[in-house]
Coordinates of C-alpha atoms in Angstrom, one line a residue:
X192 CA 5.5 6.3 15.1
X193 CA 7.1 3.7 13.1
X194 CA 7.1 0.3 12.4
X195 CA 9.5 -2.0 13.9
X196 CA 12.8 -3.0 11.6
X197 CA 12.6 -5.3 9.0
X198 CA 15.7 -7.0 10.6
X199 CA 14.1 -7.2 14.1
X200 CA 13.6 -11.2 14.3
X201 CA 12.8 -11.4 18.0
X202 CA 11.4 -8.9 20.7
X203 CA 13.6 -10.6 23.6
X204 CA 16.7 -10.8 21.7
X205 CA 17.9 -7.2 22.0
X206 CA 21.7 -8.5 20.9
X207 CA 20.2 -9.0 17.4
X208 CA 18.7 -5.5 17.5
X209 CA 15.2 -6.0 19.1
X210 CA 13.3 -3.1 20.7
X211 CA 13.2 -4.1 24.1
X212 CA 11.6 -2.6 27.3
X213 CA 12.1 -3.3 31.1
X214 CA 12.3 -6.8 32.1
X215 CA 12.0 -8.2 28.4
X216 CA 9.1 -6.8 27.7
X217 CA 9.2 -5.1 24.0
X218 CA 9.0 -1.1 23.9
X219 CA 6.6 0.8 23.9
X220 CA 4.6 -1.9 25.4
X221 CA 3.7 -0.1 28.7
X222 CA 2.1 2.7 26.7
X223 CA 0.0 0.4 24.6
X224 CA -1.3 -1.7 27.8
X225 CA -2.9 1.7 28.8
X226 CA -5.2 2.0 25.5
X227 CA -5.4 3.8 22.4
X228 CA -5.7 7.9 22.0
X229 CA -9.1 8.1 21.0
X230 CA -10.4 11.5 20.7
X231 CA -13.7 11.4 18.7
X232 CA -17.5 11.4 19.8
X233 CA -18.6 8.0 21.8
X234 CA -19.4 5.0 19.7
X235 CA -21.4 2.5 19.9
X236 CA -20.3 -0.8 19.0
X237 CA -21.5 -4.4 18.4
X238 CA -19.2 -7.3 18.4
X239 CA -20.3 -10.7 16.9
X240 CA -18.7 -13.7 18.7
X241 CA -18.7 -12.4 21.7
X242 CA -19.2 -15.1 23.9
X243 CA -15.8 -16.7 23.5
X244 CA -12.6 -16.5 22.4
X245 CA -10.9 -12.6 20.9
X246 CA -15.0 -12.0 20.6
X247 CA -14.8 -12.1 24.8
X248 CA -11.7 -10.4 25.3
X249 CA -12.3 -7.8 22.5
X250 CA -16.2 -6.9 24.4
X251 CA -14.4 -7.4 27.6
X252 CA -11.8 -4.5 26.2
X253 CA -14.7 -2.3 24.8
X254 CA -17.0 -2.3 27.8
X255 CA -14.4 -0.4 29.8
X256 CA -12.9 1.8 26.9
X257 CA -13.8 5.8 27.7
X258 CA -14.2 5.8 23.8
X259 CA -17.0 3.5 23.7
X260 CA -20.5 4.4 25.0
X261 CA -22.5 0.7 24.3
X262 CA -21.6 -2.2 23.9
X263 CA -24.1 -4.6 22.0
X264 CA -22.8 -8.1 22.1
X265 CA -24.1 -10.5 19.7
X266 CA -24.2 -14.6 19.8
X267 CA -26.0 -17.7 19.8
X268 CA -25.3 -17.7 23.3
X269 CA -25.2 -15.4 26.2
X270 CA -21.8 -14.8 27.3
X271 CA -20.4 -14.2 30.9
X272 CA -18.8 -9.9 29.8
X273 CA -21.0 -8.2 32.0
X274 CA -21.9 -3.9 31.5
X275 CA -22.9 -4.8 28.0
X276 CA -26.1 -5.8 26.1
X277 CA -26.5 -9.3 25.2
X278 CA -28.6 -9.9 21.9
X279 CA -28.8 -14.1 21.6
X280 CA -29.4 -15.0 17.6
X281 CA -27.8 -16.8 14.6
X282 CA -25.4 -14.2 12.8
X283 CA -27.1 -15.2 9.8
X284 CA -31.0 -14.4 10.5
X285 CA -31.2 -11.2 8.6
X286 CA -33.0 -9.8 11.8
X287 CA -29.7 -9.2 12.9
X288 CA -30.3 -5.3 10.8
X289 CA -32.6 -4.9 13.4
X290 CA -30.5 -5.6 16.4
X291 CA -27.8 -3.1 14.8
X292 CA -30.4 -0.1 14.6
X293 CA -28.0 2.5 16.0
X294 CA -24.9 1.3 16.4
X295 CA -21.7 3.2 14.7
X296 CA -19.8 0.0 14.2
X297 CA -19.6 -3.5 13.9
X298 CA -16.8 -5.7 14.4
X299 CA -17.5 -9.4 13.0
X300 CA -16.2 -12.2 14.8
X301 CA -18.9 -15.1 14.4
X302 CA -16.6 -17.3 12.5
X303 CA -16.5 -21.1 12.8
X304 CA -12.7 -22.0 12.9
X305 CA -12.8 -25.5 14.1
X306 CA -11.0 -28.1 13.1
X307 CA -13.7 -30.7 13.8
X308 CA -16.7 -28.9 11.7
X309 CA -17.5 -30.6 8.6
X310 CA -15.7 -28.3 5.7
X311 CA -19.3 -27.2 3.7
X312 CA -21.3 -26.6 7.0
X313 CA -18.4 -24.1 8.4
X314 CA -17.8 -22.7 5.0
X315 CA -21.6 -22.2 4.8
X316 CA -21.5 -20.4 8.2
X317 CA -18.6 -18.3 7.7
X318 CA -19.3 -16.7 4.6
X319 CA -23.0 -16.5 4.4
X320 CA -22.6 -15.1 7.9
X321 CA -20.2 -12.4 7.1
X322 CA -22.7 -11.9 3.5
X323 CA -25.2 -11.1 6.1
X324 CA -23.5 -9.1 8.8
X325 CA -22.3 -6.3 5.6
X326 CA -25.9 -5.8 4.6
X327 CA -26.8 -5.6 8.0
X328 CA -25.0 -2.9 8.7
X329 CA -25.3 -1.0 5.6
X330 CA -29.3 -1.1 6.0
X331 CA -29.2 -0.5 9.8
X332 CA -26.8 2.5 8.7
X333 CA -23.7 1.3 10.3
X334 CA -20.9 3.6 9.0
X335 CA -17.8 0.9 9.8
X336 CA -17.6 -3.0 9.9
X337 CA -14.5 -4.4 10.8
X338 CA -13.3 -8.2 9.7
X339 CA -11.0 -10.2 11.2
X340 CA -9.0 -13.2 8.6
X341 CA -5.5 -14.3 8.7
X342 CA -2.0 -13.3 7.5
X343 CA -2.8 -16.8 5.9
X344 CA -4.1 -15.4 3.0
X345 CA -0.8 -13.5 1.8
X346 CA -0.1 -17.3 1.2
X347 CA 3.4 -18.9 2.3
X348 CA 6.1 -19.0 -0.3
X349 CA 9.7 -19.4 -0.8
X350 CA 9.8 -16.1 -2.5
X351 CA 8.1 -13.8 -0.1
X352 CA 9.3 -10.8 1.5
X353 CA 10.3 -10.8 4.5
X354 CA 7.9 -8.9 6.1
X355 CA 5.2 -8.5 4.1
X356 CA 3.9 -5.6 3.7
X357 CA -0.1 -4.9 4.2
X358 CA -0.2 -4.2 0.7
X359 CA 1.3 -7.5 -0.5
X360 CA -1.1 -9.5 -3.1
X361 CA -3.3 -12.0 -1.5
X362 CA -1.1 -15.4 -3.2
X363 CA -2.7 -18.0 -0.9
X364 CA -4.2 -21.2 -2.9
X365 CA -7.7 -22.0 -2.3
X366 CA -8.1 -25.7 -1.6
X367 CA -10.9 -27.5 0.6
X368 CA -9.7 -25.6 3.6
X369 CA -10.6 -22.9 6.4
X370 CA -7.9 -20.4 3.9
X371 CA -10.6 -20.4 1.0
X372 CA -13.5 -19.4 3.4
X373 CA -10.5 -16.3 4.7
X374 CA -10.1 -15.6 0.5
X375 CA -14.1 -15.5 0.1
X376 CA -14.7 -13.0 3.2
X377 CA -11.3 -10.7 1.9
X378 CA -13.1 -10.6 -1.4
X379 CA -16.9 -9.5 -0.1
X380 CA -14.9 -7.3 2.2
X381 CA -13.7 -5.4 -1.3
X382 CA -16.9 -5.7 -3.2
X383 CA -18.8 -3.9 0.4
X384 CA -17.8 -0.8 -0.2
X385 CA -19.0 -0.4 -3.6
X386 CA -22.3 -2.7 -2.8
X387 CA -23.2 -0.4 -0.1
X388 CA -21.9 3.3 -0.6
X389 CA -21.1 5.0 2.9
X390 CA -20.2 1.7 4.8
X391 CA -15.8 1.3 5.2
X392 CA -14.8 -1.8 6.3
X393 CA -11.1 -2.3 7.7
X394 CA -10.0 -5.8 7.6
X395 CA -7.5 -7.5 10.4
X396 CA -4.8 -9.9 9.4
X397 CA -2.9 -11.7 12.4
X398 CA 0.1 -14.1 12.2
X399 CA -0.8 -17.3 13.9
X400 CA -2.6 -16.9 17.0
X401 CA -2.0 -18.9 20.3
X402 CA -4.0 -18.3 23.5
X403 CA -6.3 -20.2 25.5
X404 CA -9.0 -21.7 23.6
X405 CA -7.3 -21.7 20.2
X406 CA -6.8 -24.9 18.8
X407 CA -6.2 -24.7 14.8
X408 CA -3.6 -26.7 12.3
X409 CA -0.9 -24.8 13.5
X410 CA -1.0 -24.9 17.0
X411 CA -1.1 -28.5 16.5
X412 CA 2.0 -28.4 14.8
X413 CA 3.8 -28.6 18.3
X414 CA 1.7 -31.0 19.2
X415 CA 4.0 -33.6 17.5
X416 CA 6.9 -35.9 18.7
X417 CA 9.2 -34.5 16.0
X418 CA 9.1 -31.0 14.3
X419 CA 8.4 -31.2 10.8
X420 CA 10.6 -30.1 8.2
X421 CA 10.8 -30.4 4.6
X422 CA 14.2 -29.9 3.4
X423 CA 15.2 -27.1 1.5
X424 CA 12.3 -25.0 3.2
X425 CA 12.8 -22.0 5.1
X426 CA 10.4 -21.7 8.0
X427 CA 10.0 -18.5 9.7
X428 CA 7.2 -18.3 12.6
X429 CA 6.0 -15.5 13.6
X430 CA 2.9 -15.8 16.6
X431 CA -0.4 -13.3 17.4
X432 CA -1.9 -13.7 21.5
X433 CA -5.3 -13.0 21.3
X434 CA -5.0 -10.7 23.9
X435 CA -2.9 -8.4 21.4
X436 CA -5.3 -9.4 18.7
X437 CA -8.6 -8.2 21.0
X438 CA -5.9 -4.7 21.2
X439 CA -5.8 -4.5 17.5
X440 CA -8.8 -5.2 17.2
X441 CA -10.2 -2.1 19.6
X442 CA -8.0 0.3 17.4
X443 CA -9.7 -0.5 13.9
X444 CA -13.2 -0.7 16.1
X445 CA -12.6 3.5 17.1
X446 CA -11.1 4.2 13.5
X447 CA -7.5 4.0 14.0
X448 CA -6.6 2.1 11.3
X449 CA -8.3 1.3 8.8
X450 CA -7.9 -1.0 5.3
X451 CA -6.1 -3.8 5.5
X452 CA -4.3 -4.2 8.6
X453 CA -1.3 -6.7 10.0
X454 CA -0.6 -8.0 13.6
X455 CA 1.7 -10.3 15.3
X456 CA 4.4 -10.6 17.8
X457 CA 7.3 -8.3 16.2
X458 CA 9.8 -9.8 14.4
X459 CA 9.9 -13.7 13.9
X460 CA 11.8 -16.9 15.0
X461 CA 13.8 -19.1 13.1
X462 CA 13.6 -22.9 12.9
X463 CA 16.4 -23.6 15.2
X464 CA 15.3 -20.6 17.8
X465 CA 11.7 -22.3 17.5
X466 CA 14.2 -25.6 18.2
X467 CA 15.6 -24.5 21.3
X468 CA 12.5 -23.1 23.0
X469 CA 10.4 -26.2 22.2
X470 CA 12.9 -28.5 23.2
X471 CA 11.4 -30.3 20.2
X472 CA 14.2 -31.8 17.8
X473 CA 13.3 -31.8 14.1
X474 CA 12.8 -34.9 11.9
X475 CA 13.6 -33.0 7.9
X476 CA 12.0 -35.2 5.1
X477 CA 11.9 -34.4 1.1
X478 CA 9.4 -32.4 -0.3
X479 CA 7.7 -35.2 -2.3
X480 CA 7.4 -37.5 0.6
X481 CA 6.2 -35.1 3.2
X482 CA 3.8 -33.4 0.8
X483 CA 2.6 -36.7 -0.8
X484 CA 1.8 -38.2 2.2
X485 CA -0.2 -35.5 4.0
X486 CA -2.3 -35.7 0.5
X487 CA -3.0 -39.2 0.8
X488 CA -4.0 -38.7 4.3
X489 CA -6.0 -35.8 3.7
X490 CA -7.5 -37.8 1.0
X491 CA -8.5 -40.6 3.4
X492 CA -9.7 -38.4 5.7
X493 CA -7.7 -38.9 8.2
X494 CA -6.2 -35.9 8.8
X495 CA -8.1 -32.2 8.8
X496 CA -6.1 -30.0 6.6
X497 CA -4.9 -30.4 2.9
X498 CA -1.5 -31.1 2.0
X499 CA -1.5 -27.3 0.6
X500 CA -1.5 -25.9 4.7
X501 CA 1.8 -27.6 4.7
X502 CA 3.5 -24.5 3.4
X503 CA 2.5 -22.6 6.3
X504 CA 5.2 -24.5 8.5
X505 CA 7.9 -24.3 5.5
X506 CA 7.7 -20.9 3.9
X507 CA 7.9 -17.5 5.5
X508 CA 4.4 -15.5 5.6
X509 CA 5.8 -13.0 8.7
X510 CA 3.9 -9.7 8.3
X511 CA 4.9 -6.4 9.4
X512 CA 2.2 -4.7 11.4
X513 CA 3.0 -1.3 10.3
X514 CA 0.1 0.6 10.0
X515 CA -0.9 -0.7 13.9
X516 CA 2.4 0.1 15.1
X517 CA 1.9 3.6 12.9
X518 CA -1.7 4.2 14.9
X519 CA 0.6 3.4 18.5
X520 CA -0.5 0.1 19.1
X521 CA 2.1 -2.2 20.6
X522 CA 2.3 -5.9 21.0
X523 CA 2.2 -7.3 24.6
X524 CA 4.0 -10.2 23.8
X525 CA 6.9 -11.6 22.1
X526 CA 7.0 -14.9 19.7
X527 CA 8.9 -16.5 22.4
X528 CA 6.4 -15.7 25.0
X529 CA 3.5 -16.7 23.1
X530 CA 5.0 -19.6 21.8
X531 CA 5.8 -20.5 25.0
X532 CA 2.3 -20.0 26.1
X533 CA 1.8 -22.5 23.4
X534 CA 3.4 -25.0 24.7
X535 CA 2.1 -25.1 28.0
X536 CA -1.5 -25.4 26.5
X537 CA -0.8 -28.6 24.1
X538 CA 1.4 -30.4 26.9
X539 CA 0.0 -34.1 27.3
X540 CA -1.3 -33.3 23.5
X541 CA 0.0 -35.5 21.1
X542 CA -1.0 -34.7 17.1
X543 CA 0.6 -35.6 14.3
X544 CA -0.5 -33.7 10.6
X545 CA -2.8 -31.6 12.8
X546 CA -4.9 -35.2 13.6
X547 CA -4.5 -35.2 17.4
X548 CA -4.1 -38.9 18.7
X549 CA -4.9 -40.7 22.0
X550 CA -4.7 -44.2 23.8
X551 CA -3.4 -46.5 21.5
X552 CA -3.0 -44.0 18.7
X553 CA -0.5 -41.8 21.2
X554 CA 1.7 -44.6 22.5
X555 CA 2.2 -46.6 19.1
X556 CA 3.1 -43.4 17.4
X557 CA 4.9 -41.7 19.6
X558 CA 7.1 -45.1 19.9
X559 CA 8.0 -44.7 16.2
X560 CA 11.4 -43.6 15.2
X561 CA 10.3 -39.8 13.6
X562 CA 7.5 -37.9 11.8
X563 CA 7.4 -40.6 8.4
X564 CA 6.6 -43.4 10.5
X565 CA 4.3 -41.0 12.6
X566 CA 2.8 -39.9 9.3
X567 CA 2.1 -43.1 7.3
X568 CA 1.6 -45.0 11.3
X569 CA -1.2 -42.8 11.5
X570 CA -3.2 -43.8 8.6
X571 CA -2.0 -47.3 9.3
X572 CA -3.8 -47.3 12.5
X573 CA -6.8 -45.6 11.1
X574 CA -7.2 -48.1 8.0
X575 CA -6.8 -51.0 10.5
X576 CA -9.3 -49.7 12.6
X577 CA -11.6 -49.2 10.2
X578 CA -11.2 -52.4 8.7
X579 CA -12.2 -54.1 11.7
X580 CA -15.3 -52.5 12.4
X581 CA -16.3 -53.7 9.1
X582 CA -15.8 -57.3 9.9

């Protein structure tokens, strides 16, 4: 099967040449709701994470596939999938090799993607965690471990294709952000294979994902009064449910695909389509002010990512999910469903620079006139508040 167009922007807009199914659903998707061909021997498979979030769904999806015999689920809590094995521990006690005695593959998704964690402890977590899960498996004689990161680390730049292809170098920039810790995991992902000969590992790549429980810097983006733009950017957004993701996710656990591997929503929307479905008007500022600001903010601590993650919401970094849509895997959803999924989660949300506001914070900023006085308001607010405790 092949991949969709490159010119395919949205999966509801068939006018512009969008695959599309009955009732706006895109094709092909009834066929991938029913599961993936798999024809081998019975696996048995542990998922890390799996007490919430893709982890749940993705267990969830296992414990009923025909192609899976066990199910170990493994986290520091038990989790509410039932027909499975709970094992409760800390990713990164190494008696996690003995947990794994047995099982044909592991798919990792213990990773701390809050945007409240302090930045050493969850890069402390993430990586030494995944360090830990890789020689796990290779000494329990796991044959596959499978990774999940973020389209993120393609990087998002003026001159990027449009999609990218798996392939594409990794051009992201690591600053004091949740993208180095994605960078760090793609790289002991490469070096595994070599470290411990026998063991593949196949690494997931989705767009930005929306569903219940996700709450990252990008999700927050339509949290705020005004769309951000910086002028002379070209924004092209392109979304991942995690109920798609916990789909992709069961194809690279039976083999499917394997290597690198892209997922989203096919296609992608432009600013003004991402415009007209928010509802949300746009407030464009220069480059130096928008970027300078969210530095200083950063800086103070006042807001959770670096002024680098800005050029996720003004460059393109749409992926083409080829090598899924290769292995028969179809997306469920379209951007404009997901990102209207989106929106329905943050309403009564308000965030500005991905630091979410509330009382005071909400009304005074919310009552400016655009995203500059939201931006430098915010840290305003933040200084004053501060400054009073003090006294």
């Amino acid at each position: 099967m092949s991949s969709p167009p490159s010119h395919v922007r949205s999966g509801l807009t068939a006018e512009q040449g969008g695959p599309e199914g009955p009732e706006g659903t895109p094709e092909g998707a009834e066929a991938a709701s029913a599961g993936p061909a798999y024809a081998g021997p019975p696996l048995v498979v542990a998922v890390t994470g799996a007490a919430s979030g893709v982890g749940e769904r993705l267990t969830a999806r296992l414990a009923a596939a025909p192609g899976v015999r066990r199910v170990l689920a493994i986290d520091e809590r038990r989790g509410s999938v039932t027909g499975v094995q709970w094992r409760v521990l800390d990713v990164r006690d190494p008696a996690v090799a003995e947990r794994l005695a047995g099982v044909d593959v592991v798919v990792h998704l213990a990773l701390d993607l809050g945007m409240s964690t302090d930045p050493k402890a969850r890069s402390a977590f993430n990586v030494r965690g995944t360090q830990t899960v890789l020689t796990a498996a290779a000494a329990a004689g796991v044959h596959r471990v499978v990774l999940c990161t973020s389209a993120m680390v393609y990087g998002a730049l003026a001159d990027n294709d449009v999609p990218l292809a798996e392939d594409a170098p990794l051009r992201a920039t690591e600053e004091a952000t949740l993208v180095g810790d994605l960078l760090e995991i793609e790289r002991l992902a490469q070096r595994a294979p070599n470290a411990h000969p026998g063991l593949s590992v196949t690494v997931l790549r989705p767009a930005v994902v929306v569903g219940p429980g996700v709450d990252t810097v990008l999700t927050r983006h339509f949290e705020a009064p005004r769309l951000l733009v910086v002028a002379g950017s070209r924004p092209c957004w392109q979304f991942c449910h995690v109920d798609d993701l916990a789909a992709a996710l069961e194809y690279a656990a039976l083999g499917l695909v394997e290597g690198e591997v892209t997922v989203g929503c096919d296609g992608w929307l432009e600013q003004e389509e991402v415009e007209e479905i928010t509802g949300i008007r746009r407030m464009e500022l220069p480059a130096s002010l928008a970027l300078g600001t969210a530095a200083r903010l950063h800086r103070l601590g006042l807001t959770p990512a670096p002024a680098g993650d800005l050029a996720y919401t003004m460059y393109p970094w749409v992926v083409s999910g080829s090598r899924l849509h290769e292995a028969g895997w179809r997306p469920q959803h379209t951007n404009e469903q997901a990102l209207g999924e989106l929106l329905e989660q943050v309403s009564g949300n308000h965030a500005v620079a991905g630091r979410r506001l509330g009382g005071k914070d909400a009304a005074t900023t919310l009552g400016a006139a655009g995203a500059t006085v939201a931006l430098v308001g915010t840290a305003a607010l933040v200084r004053r508040a501060r400054k009073r405790r003090r006294m």
